[in-house]
Short mmCIF file of C-alpha atoms and ligand atoms in Angstrom, two decimals:
data_model
loop_
_atom_site.label_atom_id
_atom_site.label_comp_id
_atom_site.label_asym_id
_atom_site.label_seq_id
_atom_site.Cartn_x
_atom_site.Cartn_y
_atom_site.Cartn_z
CA MET A 1 12.15 5.86 130.99
CA LYS A 2 12.82 6.69 127.34
CA ALA A 3 16.14 8.36 128.26
CA LYS A 4 17.15 5.21 130.19
CA MET A 5 16.21 2.98 127.25
CA ASP A 6 18.15 5.25 124.87
CA GLY A 7 21.18 4.97 127.18
CA ILE A 8 20.99 1.16 127.16
CA LEU A 9 20.56 1.10 123.38
CA ASP A 10 23.62 3.38 122.94
CA ARG A 11 25.61 1.23 125.36
CA ASP A 12 24.72 -1.96 123.53
CA GLU A 13 25.93 -0.45 120.23
CA ALA A 14 29.42 0.41 121.61
CA ARG A 15 32.04 -1.29 119.44
CA TYR A 16 35.12 -3.32 120.31
CA THR A 17 37.86 -4.96 118.29
CA ILE A 18 38.03 -8.52 119.61
CA THR A 19 40.36 -11.35 118.58
CA ASN A 20 38.59 -14.22 120.30
CA ILE A 21 35.78 -15.17 122.64
CA GLN A 22 36.78 -18.32 124.48
CA ARG A 23 34.10 -20.33 126.25
CA PHE A 24 34.51 -22.76 129.18
CA ALA A 25 37.73 -21.20 130.50
CA THR A 26 38.75 -22.29 134.01
CA HIS A 27 42.06 -20.46 134.59
CA ASP A 28 41.03 -16.83 134.44
CA GLY A 29 38.80 -16.36 137.46
CA PRO A 30 36.43 -18.38 139.60
CA GLY A 31 34.13 -21.01 138.11
CA ILE A 32 33.42 -21.54 134.43
CA ARG A 33 34.06 -18.40 132.42
CA THR A 34 33.94 -16.86 129.01
CA VAL A 35 37.07 -14.85 128.16
CA VAL A 36 36.80 -11.93 125.75
CA PHE A 37 40.17 -11.00 124.20
CA PHE A 38 40.57 -7.30 123.36
CA LYS A 39 42.88 -6.20 120.55
CA GLY A 40 45.53 -3.53 121.13
CA CYS A 41 48.47 -3.39 123.55
CA ARG A 42 51.26 -0.87 124.10
CA LEU A 43 53.67 -3.51 125.41
CA HIS A 44 55.49 -5.95 123.16
CA CYS A 45 56.60 -8.78 125.42
CA PRO A 46 58.83 -11.13 123.42
CA TRP A 47 57.18 -14.21 125.04
CA CYS A 48 53.62 -13.00 124.27
CA ALA A 49 51.16 -15.84 123.70
CA ASN A 50 48.74 -13.53 121.87
CA PRO A 51 50.86 -11.40 119.50
CA GLU A 52 47.81 -10.87 117.29
CA THR A 53 46.45 -8.60 120.01
CA TRP A 54 49.25 -6.01 119.76
CA LYS A 55 47.91 -3.87 116.92
CA PRO A 56 44.51 -2.28 117.52
CA GLU A 57 43.22 -3.01 114.03
CA PRO A 58 42.36 -6.36 112.35
CA GLU A 59 45.39 -8.14 110.83
CA LEU A 60 46.14 -10.93 108.41
CA PHE A 61 47.26 -14.39 109.52
CA HIS A 62 49.05 -16.36 106.79
CA ASP A 63 49.61 -20.08 107.36
CA ASP A 64 52.61 -21.02 105.25
CA SER A 65 52.01 -24.73 105.76
CA LEU A 66 48.67 -24.50 103.92
CA CYS A 67 49.90 -22.24 101.11
CA THR A 68 50.54 -23.82 97.68
CA GLY A 69 51.68 -20.59 96.01
CA CYS A 70 48.76 -20.69 93.57
CA GLY A 71 48.62 -16.88 93.35
CA ARG A 72 44.84 -16.44 93.68
CA CYS A 73 45.33 -14.14 96.67
CA GLN A 74 47.83 -12.03 94.74
CA LYS A 75 45.30 -11.40 91.97
CA ALA A 76 42.59 -10.55 94.51
CA CYS A 77 44.62 -8.10 96.60
CA PRO A 78 43.61 -4.48 95.83
CA ALA A 79 46.62 -3.12 97.73
CA LYS A 80 49.17 -5.17 95.75
CA ALA A 81 50.47 -6.40 99.09
CA ILE A 82 51.16 -10.00 98.01
CA ALA A 83 54.03 -11.48 96.03
CA ILE A 84 54.69 -15.15 95.29
CA SER A 85 58.19 -16.26 96.16
CA ALA A 86 59.67 -19.75 96.39
CA GLY A 87 56.18 -21.21 95.95
CA LYS A 88 54.58 -19.29 98.83
CA ALA A 89 52.62 -16.07 99.25
CA VAL A 90 54.67 -13.30 100.84
CA ILE A 91 52.78 -10.39 102.39
CA SER A 92 53.94 -6.81 102.63
CA ARG A 93 52.70 -5.90 106.10
CA GLU A 94 53.23 -2.19 105.28
CA LEU A 95 50.86 -2.33 102.31
CA CYS A 96 48.24 -4.73 103.70
CA THR A 97 45.07 -2.96 104.84
CA GLY A 98 43.43 -6.06 106.31
CA CYS A 99 40.59 -5.88 103.77
CA GLY A 100 40.18 -9.68 103.68
CA SER A 101 39.90 -10.09 99.88
CA CYS A 102 42.70 -12.67 99.93
CA VAL A 103 40.88 -14.69 102.61
CA THR A 104 37.92 -15.14 100.27
CA ALA A 105 40.19 -15.88 97.30
CA CYS A 106 42.27 -18.57 99.00
CA LEU A 107 40.79 -22.04 98.55
CA ASN A 108 43.25 -23.58 101.02
CA LYS A 109 42.24 -21.51 104.04
CA ALA A 110 45.83 -20.26 104.32
CA MET A 111 44.67 -16.69 104.99
CA GLU A 112 42.59 -15.49 107.92
CA ILE A 113 41.74 -12.11 109.40
CA THR A 114 42.37 -11.91 113.13
CA GLY A 115 40.38 -9.23 114.91
CA GLN A 116 36.73 -8.48 114.43
CA VAL A 117 34.72 -5.41 115.31
CA MET A 118 31.78 -6.42 117.53
CA THR A 119 29.13 -4.43 119.33
CA VAL A 120 28.31 -5.02 122.98
CA ARG A 121 25.08 -6.62 121.77
CA GLU A 122 27.01 -9.13 119.62
CA ILE A 123 29.45 -9.95 122.41
CA LEU A 124 26.55 -10.50 124.82
CA ALA A 125 24.93 -12.90 122.37
CA GLU A 126 28.04 -15.11 122.69
CA VAL A 127 28.51 -14.63 126.41
CA ASP A 128 24.86 -15.37 127.22
CA LYS A 129 25.15 -18.88 125.76
CA ASP A 130 26.79 -20.05 128.98
CA ARG A 131 24.78 -18.12 131.54
CA ASP A 132 23.60 -21.38 133.20
CA TYR A 133 27.20 -22.53 133.62
CA TYR A 134 28.16 -19.24 135.25
CA GLN A 135 25.31 -19.68 137.69
CA VAL A 136 26.06 -23.26 138.76
CA SER A 137 29.84 -22.80 138.92
CA ARG A 138 29.83 -19.22 140.31
CA GLY A 139 31.72 -18.23 137.20
CA GLY A 140 31.34 -15.27 134.88
CA VAL A 141 33.14 -13.28 132.23
CA THR A 142 36.79 -12.21 132.05
CA LEU A 143 38.06 -9.43 129.81
CA SER A 144 41.61 -10.06 128.61
CA GLY A 145 43.88 -9.17 125.70
CA GLY A 146 45.90 -7.43 124.60
CA GLU A 147 45.35 -4.66 127.07
CA VAL A 148 41.69 -4.25 127.99
CA PHE A 149 42.13 -0.56 128.85
CA GLN A 150 43.44 0.28 125.38
CA GLN A 151 39.74 0.32 124.51
CA ASP A 152 37.03 1.65 126.82
CA PRO A 153 35.65 -1.43 128.64
CA VAL A 154 32.96 0.48 130.56
CA PRO A 155 29.93 -0.07 128.25
CA LEU A 156 30.64 -3.81 128.05
CA LEU A 157 31.26 -4.11 131.79
CA GLN A 158 28.04 -2.22 132.53
CA ALA A 159 26.10 -4.57 130.25
CA LEU A 160 27.65 -7.64 131.91
CA LYS A 161 26.86 -6.37 135.40
CA ALA A 162 23.31 -5.50 134.31
CA ARG A 163 22.92 -9.24 133.66
CA GLY A 164 24.34 -10.09 137.07
CA TYR A 165 27.54 -11.69 135.76
CA HIS A 166 30.74 -11.80 137.80
CA THR A 167 33.38 -9.75 135.95
CA ALA A 168 37.15 -10.10 136.00
CA VAL A 169 39.71 -8.05 134.08
CA GLU A 170 43.25 -9.07 133.19
CA THR A 171 45.58 -6.11 132.70
CA GLU A 172 49.28 -5.37 132.47
CA GLY A 173 48.95 -1.80 133.73
CA ALA A 174 50.04 -0.01 130.55
CA TYR A 175 47.22 2.52 130.26
CA GLY A 176 46.02 5.70 132.00
CA LEU A 177 44.90 5.56 135.64
CA GLU A 178 41.70 7.41 134.78
CA LYS A 179 40.51 4.48 132.66
CA LEU A 180 40.90 2.10 135.56
CA GLN A 181 39.09 4.47 137.91
CA GLN A 182 36.16 4.80 135.50
CA ALA A 183 35.79 1.05 135.02
CA LEU A 184 36.35 -0.18 138.57
CA PRO A 185 32.72 0.14 139.78
CA TRP A 186 31.80 -2.68 137.35
CA ILE A 187 34.77 -4.98 138.04
CA ASP A 188 34.62 -7.76 140.65
CA LEU A 189 38.20 -9.01 140.35
CA VAL A 190 41.43 -7.67 138.84
CA TYR A 191 44.32 -9.82 137.62
CA HIS A 192 47.26 -7.43 137.38
CA ASP A 193 50.59 -8.37 135.81
CA VAL A 194 53.85 -7.57 137.54
CA LYS A 195 56.39 -8.81 135.05
CA HIS A 196 59.39 -7.38 136.87
CA CYS A 197 60.32 -5.07 139.75
CA ASP A 198 63.41 -3.74 137.94
CA GLY A 199 62.21 -0.79 135.87
CA LYS A 200 65.18 -0.91 133.49
CA LYS A 201 64.72 -4.59 132.68
CA LEU A 202 60.97 -4.15 132.30
CA LYS A 203 61.43 -1.27 129.85
CA GLN A 204 64.14 -3.10 127.91
CA PHE A 205 62.16 -6.32 127.42
CA THR A 206 58.56 -5.11 127.21
CA GLY A 207 58.52 -1.32 126.76
CA GLY A 208 56.55 -1.07 130.02
CA ASP A 209 56.94 1.74 132.54
CA LEU A 210 57.23 0.49 136.12
CA GLU A 211 56.25 3.88 137.60
CA GLU A 212 53.00 3.88 135.66
CA ILE A 213 52.22 0.28 136.64
CA GLU A 214 53.01 1.04 140.27
CA GLU A 215 50.67 4.04 140.21
CA HIS A 216 47.82 1.74 139.19
CA LEU A 217 48.71 -0.84 141.82
CA ARG A 218 48.87 1.77 144.57
CA TYR A 219 45.47 3.07 143.49
CA LEU A 220 43.99 -0.44 143.49
CA LYS A 221 45.25 -0.88 147.03
CA THR A 222 43.04 2.04 148.13
CA THR A 223 39.91 0.27 146.82
CA ASP A 224 38.14 -2.86 148.05
CA VAL A 225 38.32 -4.66 144.68
CA PRO A 226 40.19 -7.98 145.07
CA VAL A 227 43.48 -8.06 143.16
CA VAL A 228 45.58 -11.06 142.17
CA ILE A 229 49.09 -10.30 140.92
CA ARG A 230 50.23 -12.38 137.98
CA VAL A 231 53.88 -12.96 137.14
CA PRO A 232 54.71 -14.71 133.87
CA VAL A 233 57.92 -16.59 134.66
CA ILE A 234 60.27 -16.19 131.72
CA PRO A 235 63.73 -17.77 131.33
CA GLY A 236 66.43 -15.14 130.93
CA PHE A 237 64.09 -12.33 132.00
CA ASN A 238 62.75 -12.81 135.51
CA GLN A 239 63.13 -16.48 136.44
CA GLY A 240 66.11 -15.66 138.64
CA ASP A 241 64.40 -12.66 140.26
CA LEU A 242 61.23 -14.22 141.66
CA GLU A 243 62.07 -13.61 145.33
CA ASP A 244 62.73 -9.91 144.59
CA ILE A 245 59.44 -9.68 142.68
CA ARG A 246 57.52 -11.32 145.51
CA PHE A 247 59.12 -8.93 148.01
CA TYR A 248 58.13 -5.97 145.79
CA VAL A 249 54.54 -7.22 145.43
CA ARG A 250 54.15 -7.73 149.17
CA HIS A 251 55.77 -4.38 149.89
CA LEU A 252 52.97 -2.81 147.82
CA GLY A 253 50.50 -4.63 150.06
CA PHE A 254 49.34 -7.51 147.81
CA GLU A 255 49.26 -11.04 149.18
CA GLN A 256 47.73 -13.07 146.34
CA MET A 257 50.18 -13.88 143.56
CA GLN A 258 50.19 -16.39 140.71
CA LEU A 259 53.38 -17.52 138.98
CA LEU A 260 52.61 -18.48 135.39
CA PRO A 261 55.31 -20.78 133.95
CA PHE A 262 56.56 -19.94 130.44
CA HIS A 263 54.96 -21.81 127.56
CA PRO A 264 55.63 -21.43 123.85
CA MET A 265 52.02 -21.99 122.74
CA GLY A 266 51.81 -18.65 120.94
CA LYS A 267 54.64 -19.62 118.56
CA GLY A 268 52.39 -20.50 115.61
CA LYS A 269 50.69 -17.11 115.77
CA TRP A 270 54.05 -15.30 115.61
CA HIS A 271 54.79 -17.26 112.44
CA LYS A 272 51.38 -16.47 110.92
CA LEU A 273 52.10 -12.77 111.43
CA ASP A 274 55.56 -13.16 109.81
CA ARG A 275 57.30 -12.27 113.07
CA ARG A 276 60.38 -13.99 114.44
CA TYR A 277 59.54 -15.76 117.71
CA PRO A 278 62.40 -15.07 120.14
CA TYR A 279 61.80 -18.23 122.21
CA GLU A 280 61.84 -20.64 119.27
CA GLN A 281 64.22 -23.05 121.01
CA THR A 282 62.92 -22.60 124.57
CA PRO A 283 60.89 -25.55 125.88
CA MET A 284 57.76 -25.28 127.99
CA MET A 285 58.67 -24.69 131.64
CA ASP A 286 57.83 -27.53 134.00
CA LYS A 287 55.77 -25.97 136.76
CA GLU A 288 57.40 -28.33 139.26
CA ILE A 289 60.59 -26.25 139.14
CA LEU A 290 58.61 -23.40 140.72
CA ALA A 291 57.19 -25.59 143.49
CA ASP A 292 59.57 -24.13 146.11
CA PHE A 293 57.95 -20.71 145.64
CA ALA A 294 54.46 -21.91 146.50
CA ASP A 295 53.17 -20.62 149.83
CA GLU A 296 49.93 -19.43 151.35
CA GLY A 297 49.67 -16.43 149.02
CA THR A 298 51.60 -17.72 146.00
CA ARG A 299 50.08 -20.20 143.58
CA ILE A 300 51.84 -21.84 140.67
CA GLY A 301 49.63 -21.52 137.60
CA GLY A 302 46.38 -19.65 136.96
CA GLN A 303 42.92 -20.23 138.39
S1 SF4 B 401 45.57 -18.16 97.53
FE1 SF4 B 401 46.11 -19.27 99.40
S2 SF4 B 401 47.26 -21.04 98.72
FE2 SF4 B 401 47.17 -19.60 96.98
S3 SF4 B 401 49.09 -18.41 97.20
FE3 SF4 B 401 47.49 -17.30 98.28
S4 SF4 B 401 47.65 -18.00 100.43
FE4 SF4 B 401 48.78 -19.45 99.16
S1 SF4 B 402 44.00 -8.49 103.60
FE1 SF4 B 402 43.53 -7.29 101.74
S2 SF4 B 402 45.26 -5.85 101.57
FE2 SF4 B 402 45.91 -7.47 102.98
S3 SF4 B 402 46.98 -8.95 101.70
FE3 SF4 B 402 44.83 -9.65 101.88
S4 SF4 B 402 43.81 -8.77 100.09
FE4 SF4 B 402 45.74 -7.67 100.34
#
C-alpha cells in the first residue's frame, strides 16, 4: 500500500513545461474539454499558430504596442539583454535567460513570460475545475502543443485516467515511436497530423521526416486506439495537393480525416517573439472553399 502511495506521490510531482491550459474547448475531441498545451516541438511550421511552443524552455513575449521605451526593464535585466532603440525595448534573444525580472519591472505589462513549469498535481487542480462538464458532455482532457511527446506525457495521462477522464492527444509525429508505445495505454483518442504526403516538401517547409511520421501511423493502425488524421490546409504548401494527401491517408488505412483551414490567428505571438510571420499578408481561409472535399470520412474543421 505504501509503495503504491509513494508511486502516486512521485507521479503527481512529475513536471511539465506548459504554455496554456484552455478550458471549455469544443474543437479538440468529444464534448467539453480542457486542453493542456505542452512546450517544445522539433518542427517549425511557418504557419504555426503557437510559435511560443517551439522552444522547450520558458520565453519572453514583448508587446511592442504597449512599450513606451521607459527603460525600466533595461535596468532590471541581469543579463544585459535589453536595449532601448527608437523608443522601444529591443531584446537580444541570445542573451535572454527568461528570468522574468523585466516582467516585474515593466509597469505597462509589455513583457510576459510564456511557459510555466507545473507539476501533475498543479495541472490536475486546473483540470478538475470542469470535471462536472466533462461528465455531462462526455468530454475530457486533450494534450496538445507543441509536440506532446517532446516531454513524457505518461505520468499526466496516468493521473487523468485514474480520475476517469477521457484523454485525447494531438501530435504531429515528430518524436520516437517508443514514446507513443509507452503512452498509448492511457490514451483514448489520437489526433495525428499529416501535413503532406510529399516527403521533400514536408522536410523543406516544416523540417519533418515523412518516414518517421509514417512509422508512427503504421504502428497506430495495429492498435485499437481511434485515430483522426488532421491536415492543416495551407496556401502555397498543400492546398493544391489535398486529393493526394487523402489518397495517402486512406492507403495507410485511416478513414477519419479533418481538414483545418488556414488562419493567421497566431500572428501576434510571432511578433511578440520578434519573429517574422511568413503569412503576414495571407487572409483567413474561408472553409467553404474546401466544401467539395467533405465526404463521409472527411470533415472540414475540427471537432
Ligand atoms: S519597462 Fe516596459 S514599457 Fe518600459 S521599455 Fe521596458 S517593455 Fe517598454
Ligand atoms: S527575461 Fe530576464 S534575461 Fe530576459 S530580457 Fe527579461 S530580465 Fe533580461
